Coordinates of C-alpha atoms in Angstrom, one line a residue:
Chain A
M127 CA 29.5 6.9 84.3
N128 CA 25.9 6.0 84.7
R129 CA 23.8 9.1 85.6
R130 CA 20.0 9.2 85.9
V131 CA 18.1 11.1 83.1
V132 CA 14.9 12.8 83.8
V133 CA 12.3 14.7 81.7
T134 CA 11.8 18.4 82.7
G135 CA 9.9 19.7 79.7
M136 CA 7.6 18.4 77.0
G137 CA 6.1 20.0 73.9
A138 CA 3.7 18.5 71.2
V139 CA 2.3 19.4 67.9
T140 CA -0.2 16.8 66.8
P141 CA -3.3 16.1 64.7
I142 CA -5.4 16.1 67.9
G143 CA -4.0 19.3 69.3
I144 CA -1.2 21.7 69.6
G145 CA 0.4 21.7 73.1
V146 CA 0.7 18.8 75.5
R147 CA -2.4 19.7 77.4
N148 CA -4.7 19.8 74.4
F149 CA -3.1 16.7 72.9
W150 CA -3.4 14.6 76.1
A151 CA -7.0 15.7 76.9
N152 CA -8.1 14.7 73.4
L153 CA -6.1 11.4 73.4
K154 CA -7.8 10.4 76.7
A155 CA -11.2 11.4 75.3
G156 CA -10.8 9.3 72.2
V157 CA -10.8 12.2 69.7
C158 CA -9.9 11.1 66.2
G159 CA -7.5 13.5 64.4
I160 CA -7.8 11.9 61.0
G161 CA -9.6 13.7 58.2
P162 CA -9.6 14.5 54.4
I163 CA -6.2 15.6 53.1
T164 CA -6.1 19.4 52.7
R165 CA -2.3 19.9 52.4
F166 CA -2.5 19.3 48.6
D167 CA -5.1 18.4 46.0
A168 CA -5.5 14.7 46.8
S169 CA -7.7 13.9 43.8
R170 CA -5.0 11.9 42.0
V171 CA -3.8 9.7 44.9
K172 CA -5.4 6.6 46.3
S173 CA -5.5 7.7 50.0
S174 CA -7.8 10.5 50.8
L175 CA -7.2 10.8 54.5
A176 CA -4.4 12.0 56.7
G177 CA -3.7 13.2 60.3
E178 CA -3.0 16.8 59.6
V179 CA -2.1 19.4 62.3
K180 CA -5.0 21.9 62.3
N181 CA -4.7 25.6 62.6
F182 CA -0.9 25.7 62.8
D183 CA 0.3 29.3 62.4
P184 CA 4.1 29.4 62.4
L185 CA 4.0 33.1 63.2
N186 CA 3.0 32.1 66.8
W187 CA 6.6 31.0 67.3
L188 CA 8.6 32.5 64.5
E189 CA 9.3 35.9 62.8
K190 CA 8.0 36.3 59.3
A191 CA 11.5 36.4 58.0
E192 CA 12.2 33.0 59.5
V193 CA 9.0 31.2 58.4
G194 CA 9.9 31.2 54.7
K195 CA 13.3 29.7 55.4
M196 CA 12.1 26.7 57.4
D197 CA 10.3 23.6 56.1
R198 CA 7.1 22.8 57.9
C199 CA 8.9 20.0 59.7
A200 CA 11.3 22.5 61.2
Q201 CA 8.5 24.8 62.1
F202 CA 6.8 22.0 64.0
A203 CA 10.0 21.3 65.8
V204 CA 10.4 24.9 66.9
A205 CA 6.8 25.0 68.2
A206 CA 7.2 21.8 70.2
A207 CA 10.6 22.9 71.5
S208 CA 9.3 26.3 72.6
E209 CA 6.7 24.6 74.7
A210 CA 9.2 22.1 76.2
M211 CA 11.8 24.8 76.9
Q212 CA 9.3 27.1 78.5
L213 CA 8.0 24.4 80.8
S214 CA 11.5 23.3 81.8
G215 CA 12.8 26.7 82.7
V216 CA 16.2 25.3 81.8
A217 CA 17.2 28.3 79.6
G218 CA 20.1 30.2 81.2
T219 CA 20.9 27.5 83.7
V220 CA 23.1 25.3 81.6
D221 CA 26.6 25.8 80.1
P222 CA 25.9 25.9 76.3
N223 CA 28.8 23.5 75.7
R224 CA 27.0 20.9 77.9
A225 CA 23.7 21.2 76.1
A226 CA 22.9 18.9 73.2
V227 CA 20.2 18.4 70.6
Y228 CA 19.1 15.0 69.4
L229 CA 16.2 15.4 67.0
G230 CA 14.8 12.8 64.7
T231 CA 13.0 13.0 61.4
G232 CA 12.2 10.2 59.0
I233 CA 12.5 12.3 55.9
G234 CA 13.3 15.9 56.5
G235 CA 11.9 18.7 54.3
F236 CA 9.6 16.7 52.1
E237 CA 7.5 19.7 51.1
T238 CA 10.6 21.7 50.2
N239 CA 11.9 18.9 48.2
E240 CA 8.8 18.4 46.2
A241 CA 8.2 22.1 45.6
N242 CA 11.7 22.6 44.3
C243 CA 11.5 19.6 42.0
F244 CA 8.4 21.2 40.5
K245 CA 10.3 24.4 40.1
L246 CA 13.1 22.6 38.3
F247 CA 10.7 20.9 35.9
D248 CA 8.5 24.0 35.3
K249 CA 11.1 26.8 35.2
G250 CA 14.5 25.3 35.1
P251 CA 17.5 25.1 37.4
R252 CA 17.8 28.9 37.9
R253 CA 14.6 28.8 39.9
V254 CA 15.7 26.2 42.5
S255 CA 15.8 28.1 45.8
P256 CA 19.1 28.8 47.5
F257 CA 17.2 27.6 50.6
F258 CA 16.3 24.3 48.9
V259 CA 19.2 22.3 50.4
P260 CA 19.3 23.8 53.9
M261 CA 15.5 23.5 54.2
M262 CA 15.4 20.0 53.0
I263 CA 18.2 18.2 54.8
A264 CA 17.1 16.0 57.6
N265 CA 19.6 17.4 60.2
M266 CA 18.3 21.0 59.9
P267 CA 15.6 20.9 62.5
A268 CA 18.3 19.8 65.0
G269 CA 20.6 22.5 63.8
L270 CA 17.9 25.2 64.0
L271 CA 17.1 24.3 67.6
A272 CA 20.7 24.4 68.5
I273 CA 20.9 28.0 67.0
R274 CA 17.6 29.0 68.7
Y275 CA 18.7 28.0 72.2
D276 CA 22.5 28.3 71.8
F277 CA 23.0 24.6 72.6
R278 CA 26.6 24.0 71.5
G279 CA 27.1 20.3 72.4
A280 CA 26.4 17.6 69.9
A281 CA 23.5 18.3 67.5
L282 CA 22.5 15.1 65.8
P283 CA 19.5 13.8 63.9
A284 CA 18.3 10.3 64.2
V285 CA 17.1 9.2 60.7
T286 CA 15.6 5.7 61.3
A287 CA 12.3 6.2 59.5
C288 CA 9.4 5.6 61.9
A289 CA 11.8 4.9 64.8
S290 CA 13.5 8.3 64.5
G291 CA 11.9 10.0 67.4
T292 CA 12.5 7.1 69.8
N293 CA 16.0 6.6 68.6
A294 CA 16.8 10.3 69.0
I295 CA 15.5 10.2 72.6
G296 CA 17.4 7.1 73.4
E297 CA 20.6 8.5 72.1
A298 CA 20.1 11.7 74.0
V299 CA 19.5 9.6 77.2
R300 CA 22.8 7.8 76.6
A301 CA 24.7 11.1 76.0
I302 CA 23.5 12.4 79.4
R303 CA 23.8 9.1 81.2
H304 CA 27.4 8.7 80.1
G305 CA 28.4 12.3 80.8
Y306 CA 28.6 13.8 77.3
A307 CA 25.9 16.4 78.0
D308 CA 23.9 17.6 81.0
V309 CA 20.9 18.8 79.1
A310 CA 19.4 17.7 75.8
L311 CA 16.5 18.8 73.6
T312 CA 15.3 15.7 71.9
G313 CA 12.4 14.2 70.0
G314 CA 11.2 14.1 66.5
T315 CA 9.4 16.0 63.8
E316 CA 7.7 15.2 60.5
A317 CA 5.7 16.9 57.8
P318 CA 5.3 14.3 55.1
I319 CA 1.8 15.0 53.7
V320 CA 2.8 15.9 50.2
E321 CA 1.7 14.3 46.9
V322 CA 4.9 12.5 46.1
G323 CA 5.1 11.1 49.7
V324 CA 1.5 9.8 49.7
S325 CA 2.0 8.4 46.2
G326 CA 5.2 6.6 47.3
F327 CA 3.6 5.0 50.4
N328 CA 0.5 4.2 48.3
S329 CA 2.7 2.3 45.8
M330 CA 4.1 0.3 48.6
K331 CA 0.5 -0.6 49.7
A332 CA 1.5 0.8 53.1
L333 CA -1.4 3.2 53.5
S334 CA -5.0 2.7 54.3
T335 CA -7.3 3.8 51.4
A336 CA -10.4 3.9 53.6
E337 CA -12.6 6.9 53.2
D338 CA -14.2 6.8 56.7
P339 CA -11.8 8.6 59.2
N340 CA -13.0 6.3 62.0
A341 CA -12.3 3.2 60.0
A342 CA -8.9 4.0 58.6
S343 CA -6.2 3.9 61.3
L344 CA -7.1 0.5 62.9
P345 CA -4.2 -0.9 64.9
F346 CA -4.7 -4.5 66.0
D347 CA -8.2 -4.6 64.4
A348 CA -8.9 -7.4 61.9
R349 CA -10.1 -4.7 59.4
R350 CA -6.7 -2.9 59.3
A351 CA -5.3 -2.3 55.9
G352 CA -2.4 0.1 56.3
F353 CA -1.4 3.2 58.3
V354 CA -2.7 6.7 57.9
I355 CA 0.0 9.2 57.2
A356 CA 0.2 12.1 59.7
E357 CA 2.4 15.0 60.7
G358 CA 3.5 16.6 63.9
A359 CA 6.4 16.9 66.4
G360 CA 7.2 16.0 69.9
V361 CA 10.1 17.4 71.9
L362 CA 11.4 16.7 75.4
V363 CA 13.9 18.5 77.6
L364 CA 16.1 15.9 79.3
E365 CA 18.4 16.6 82.2
E366 CA 20.8 14.8 84.4
Y367 CA 18.7 14.1 87.6
E368 CA 20.9 15.7 90.2
R369 CA 21.1 19.0 88.4
A370 CA 17.4 19.0 87.7
K371 CA 16.7 18.4 91.4
A372 CA 19.2 21.0 92.5
R373 CA 17.6 23.7 90.5
G374 CA 14.1 22.7 91.7
A375 CA 12.9 21.8 88.2
K376 CA 9.5 20.0 87.9
I377 CA 10.3 16.4 86.9
Y378 CA 7.8 14.7 84.6
G379 CA 9.4 11.3 84.8
E380 CA 12.6 9.3 84.3
I381 CA 13.8 7.5 81.2
V382 CA 15.2 4.3 82.7
G383 CA 15.9 2.1 79.6
Y384 CA 16.6 2.1 75.9
G385 CA 17.0 -0.6 73.4
S386 CA 18.1 -0.2 69.8
T387 CA 18.5 -3.1 67.4
C388 CA 18.1 -3.8 63.7
D389 CA 16.3 -6.7 62.0
A390 CA 19.0 -7.0 59.3
Y391 CA 16.3 -8.8 57.3
H392 CA 14.4 -6.7 54.7
M393 CA 14.1 -3.1 53.6
T394 CA 10.5 -2.6 54.8
A395 CA 9.0 -5.9 56.2
P396 CA 9.5 -6.7 59.8
R397 CA 11.2 -10.1 60.7
P398 CA 8.3 -12.6 61.0
D399 CA 9.9 -14.1 64.1
A400 CA 10.0 -10.5 65.7
D401 CA 13.5 -11.2 67.0
G402 CA 14.8 -7.7 66.4
A403 CA 11.8 -5.9 67.9
A404 CA 11.8 -8.3 70.9
R405 CA 15.5 -7.7 71.6
A406 CA 14.9 -3.9 71.6
V407 CA 12.2 -4.4 74.2
V408 CA 14.3 -6.8 76.3
E409 CA 17.2 -4.3 76.3
A410 CA 15.0 -1.5 77.5
L411 CA 13.4 -3.8 80.2
R412 CA 16.9 -4.9 81.4
E413 CA 18.1 -1.4 81.8
A414 CA 14.8 -0.5 83.6
D415 CA 15.3 -3.4 85.9
W416 CA 11.8 -4.7 85.1
Q417 CA 10.4 -7.4 87.5
A418 CA 7.7 -9.9 86.6
G419 CA 4.5 -8.8 88.3
E420 CA 5.0 -5.1 87.8
S421 CA 2.1 -3.1 86.3
V422 CA 3.2 -2.1 82.8
Y423 CA 1.7 0.2 80.2
V424 CA 3.0 -0.3 76.6
N425 CA 2.6 2.4 74.0
A426 CA 2.7 0.1 71.0
H427 CA 4.2 1.1 67.6
G428 CA 0.8 -0.2 66.5
T429 CA 0.6 1.2 62.9
G430 CA -2.4 -0.6 61.6
T431 CA -0.4 -2.5 58.9
H432 CA -1.0 -6.2 58.8
L433 CA 2.6 -7.2 59.3
N434 CA 3.6 -4.7 62.0
D435 CA 0.8 -5.5 64.4
V436 CA 1.2 -9.2 64.3
A437 CA 5.0 -9.0 64.7
E438 CA 4.7 -6.5 67.5
T439 CA 2.3 -8.8 69.4
R440 CA 4.8 -11.6 69.0
A441 CA 7.7 -9.4 70.1
L442 CA 5.9 -8.4 73.3
K443 CA 5.2 -12.1 74.1
I444 CA 8.9 -13.0 73.5
A445 CA 10.2 -10.0 75.6
F446 CA 7.8 -10.3 78.6
G447 CA 7.0 -14.0 78.3
E448 CA 3.5 -15.1 77.4
E449 CA 2.0 -14.9 80.8
E450 CA 3.3 -11.4 81.6
A451 CA 2.4 -10.2 78.1
R452 CA -1.2 -11.0 78.8
R453 CA -1.2 -8.7 81.8
L454 CA 0.2 -5.7 79.8
A455 CA -2.1 -2.7 79.2
I456 CA -1.3 -1.8 75.6
S457 CA -2.6 1.0 73.3
S458 CA -1.7 2.6 70.0
T459 CA -1.7 6.4 69.9
K460 CA -1.7 6.1 66.1
S461 CA -5.4 5.0 66.2
A462 CA -6.1 8.7 67.1
T463 CA -3.3 10.6 65.4
G464 CA -2.4 8.5 62.4
H465 CA 1.3 7.8 61.9
M466 CA 3.5 10.8 62.4
L467 CA 6.5 8.8 61.2
G468 CA 9.7 10.3 62.7
A469 CA 7.7 12.3 65.2
A470 CA 5.6 9.4 66.4
G471 CA 8.0 8.0 68.9
A472 CA 8.6 11.4 70.5
V473 CA 4.9 12.1 70.9
E474 CA 4.3 8.6 72.2
A475 CA 7.1 9.1 74.8
I476 CA 5.0 12.0 76.1
V477 CA 2.0 9.6 76.3
C478 CA 4.0 7.2 78.4
L479 CA 5.1 10.0 80.8
K480 CA 1.5 11.2 81.1
A481 CA 0.2 7.7 81.6
L482 CA 2.6 7.2 84.5
A483 CA 1.9 10.6 86.0
E484 CA -1.9 10.4 85.9
N485 CA -2.4 6.7 86.3
V486 CA -4.4 6.4 83.1
A487 CA -3.8 4.6 79.8
P488 CA -5.3 6.2 76.7
P489 CA -7.4 3.9 74.4
T490 CA -6.8 2.4 71.0
I491 CA -9.8 4.0 69.4
N492 CA -12.0 2.4 66.8
L493 CA -10.7 -1.1 67.8
L494 CA -14.0 -3.0 67.3
E495 CA -13.0 -6.2 65.6
P496 CA -9.9 -7.7 67.4
D497 CA -7.6 -9.7 65.1
P498 CA -7.2 -13.2 66.6
E499 CA -3.5 -12.9 65.7
C500 CA -3.2 -9.9 67.9
D501 CA -4.5 -11.4 71.1
L502 CA -3.2 -9.1 73.9
D503 CA -5.0 -6.3 75.8
Y504 CA -5.0 -3.3 73.5
I505 CA -7.4 -1.1 75.6
P506 CA -10.1 -0.8 73.0
S507 CA -12.2 2.4 72.6
T508 CA -12.0 3.9 76.1
K509 CA -9.2 4.9 78.4
R510 CA -8.3 2.8 81.4
E511 CA -7.4 4.0 84.9
A512 CA -4.6 2.0 86.6
K513 CA -1.5 2.7 88.5
F514 CA 1.5 1.7 86.4
D515 CA 5.0 1.0 87.6
L516 CA 6.6 1.1 84.2
A517 CA 5.8 2.4 80.7
I518 CA 7.4 1.1 77.5
S519 CA 7.2 2.9 74.1
N520 CA 8.0 0.9 71.0
S521 CA 9.0 2.2 67.5
F522 CA 9.9 0.2 64.5
G523 CA 11.1 1.7 61.2
F524 CA 11.7 0.9 57.5
G525 CA 15.3 -0.3 57.4
G526 CA 14.6 -2.8 60.1
H527 CA 15.2 -0.3 63.0
N528 CA 13.7 -1.3 66.3
A529 CA 13.8 1.1 69.3
S530 CA 12.2 0.8 72.7
L531 CA 12.2 3.3 75.6
A532 CA 11.3 2.6 79.3
F533 CA 9.9 5.2 81.7
R534 CA 9.3 5.4 85.4
R535 CA 7.9 8.0 87.8
V536 CA 10.3 9.8 90.0
E537 CA 8.8 9.6 93.5
Chain B
M3 CA 8.2 50.8 39.2
D4 CA 11.9 51.5 39.3
I5 CA 14.4 48.9 40.4
F6 CA 15.0 50.3 43.8
E7 CA 11.4 50.4 44.6
M8 CA 10.9 46.8 43.4
I9 CA 13.8 45.6 45.6
A10 CA 12.6 47.6 48.7
N11 CA 9.0 46.2 48.3
A12 CA 10.3 42.6 47.8
L13 CA 12.4 42.8 50.9
A14 CA 9.6 44.5 52.9
D15 CA 7.2 41.7 51.9
R16 CA 9.6 38.9 52.5
Y17 CA 10.9 40.0 55.9
G18 CA 8.0 42.0 57.3
L19 CA 9.9 45.3 57.1
D20 CA 8.6 48.8 56.4
A21 CA 9.6 49.6 52.8
S22 CA 10.0 53.3 53.6
E23 CA 12.9 52.5 56.0
I24 CA 14.9 51.0 53.2
T25 CA 17.3 53.4 51.4
P26 CA 19.9 52.8 48.7
E27 CA 22.6 53.0 51.5
T28 CA 21.0 50.4 53.7
E29 CA 23.4 47.6 54.3
L30 CA 21.9 44.2 53.6
I31 CA 23.3 42.6 56.7
S32 CA 21.7 45.3 58.9
I33 CA 18.3 44.1 57.8
G34 CA 19.2 40.5 58.2
V35 CA 19.8 39.7 54.6
D36 CA 22.7 37.2 54.2
S37 CA 24.2 35.7 51.1
L38 CA 21.4 33.1 50.7
D39 CA 18.7 35.7 51.2
A40 CA 20.4 37.9 48.6
A41 CA 20.5 35.0 46.1
E42 CA 16.8 34.4 46.7
L43 CA 16.1 38.1 46.2
L44 CA 17.9 38.1 42.8
M45 CA 16.0 35.0 41.8
A46 CA 12.7 36.8 42.6
L47 CA 13.8 39.8 40.6
E48 CA 14.9 37.6 37.6
E49 CA 11.4 36.2 37.7
K50 CA 9.8 39.6 37.7
I51 CA 12.0 41.4 35.2
G52 CA 12.8 38.4 32.9
V53 CA 16.6 38.8 32.7
E54 CA 19.3 36.6 34.1
I55 CA 21.2 38.3 36.9
E56 CA 24.7 37.2 37.8
P57 CA 26.3 39.4 40.4
T58 CA 30.0 40.1 39.6
K59 CA 30.9 41.7 43.0
K60 CA 29.9 41.3 46.6
L61 CA 26.5 42.8 47.4
A62 CA 26.8 44.9 50.6
T63 CA 24.1 47.5 50.2
I64 CA 20.8 47.9 48.4
K65 CA 22.6 50.2 46.0
D66 CA 24.8 47.3 45.0
V67 CA 21.8 45.2 44.3
V68 CA 20.2 47.9 42.1
A69 CA 23.5 48.3 40.2
T70 CA 23.7 44.6 39.6
V71 CA 20.1 44.4 38.3
E72 CA 20.6 47.4 36.1
A73 CA 23.8 46.0 34.6
A74 CA 22.0 42.8 33.8
Q75 CA 19.2 44.7 32.1
N76 CA 21.7 46.8 30.0
E77 CA 23.4 43.6 29.0
T78 CA 20.2 42.1 27.8
F79 CA 18.7 45.1 26.0

């Protein structure tokens, strides 16, 4: 069975806006969502900046009784899913047993974890919350969405670090394509801005320690020195094409390809030859039936770490061939949002769908000093209007996970 | 503040309920308090009162919670 899979709903919670409309308008306009860390007292850690979601009031989506039992990452997932479900109008049209949830998170309830460790140290084991485990575990955002919408098919998390959101969507596509579900809520969520998290990434030398928000998240720029940690969520409603068409749903695009590979090389460093990343892109292109000469937008993983951006540039050249790679329009959303880890790929899928729908590629902001080792067209500073035939979103995660999705318009 | 009032206020605060609607006969499940919520409530009361509370029977109503807390207090003092 090889059924077509389309997107009928989208929701976003990001450092540059809550709601797809706000997010997309700000992304096109080159708004920077990075600022001083306010989630905790950052005076002890090396990095002082993050991409925080501003003015997020969970009571807009949840009852008071629910808020205290959900980690911030689950609250983001609910907010993004609410928007996606509302847009889709799918509620009540699907057999609950044919509805699935595939939701990624790199870490899970990081705040809950840290807060309860402090309770254990300060007050002892009797003060560790009975909600500690359910709020912390990485599958709970998926489980909570299943409860909320009575989706009784598979409910699975993808936990592949920074590729989680993209892997979750890809696995949901396969579930619908091959007949295991007709509808899926899918995407990713993350709320990692906690002291232990920033400390850990700092110790890895993975984070930028810049103090200027406009010179911190610098994908493909020679000045780049690590990513900027960020939080958020992106959720899509996926449906089998014929049923979406039959019920008259608005279709935001089609997911036409997915590649998933592993470097099998190192815990955190990408393969220098970029073989794993390139194979993920090639798989997605093959499923998408890409033809040389097509106009392609690539939403890069583009983290702003030295190794990633060089390896990704190499991977695109291998996958498309040098000549076609030079024709690609490429940008990194992380230049504006920072790196939302397990949510990044899901939010960036939304960027691909909007780029195809509106014939515009958002920019890589603050890209002022191109790195000679990153010598493709990364759309510096301002958005570009162009009609694209195909959009590709790449995500690569610690553990060597490489995931790539391909999108097309549905005419 | 007596134990019942303390429990009613804690629940009202946590779940956005009206404390005056909670009576000793109120069933926990009827106000959405499941076993995890009850464990969390007892933990908060332990913190406030300063005694260890170990329920020995199933907590069905507010009255049961009051009795459990009072038993823990009597054991301690």
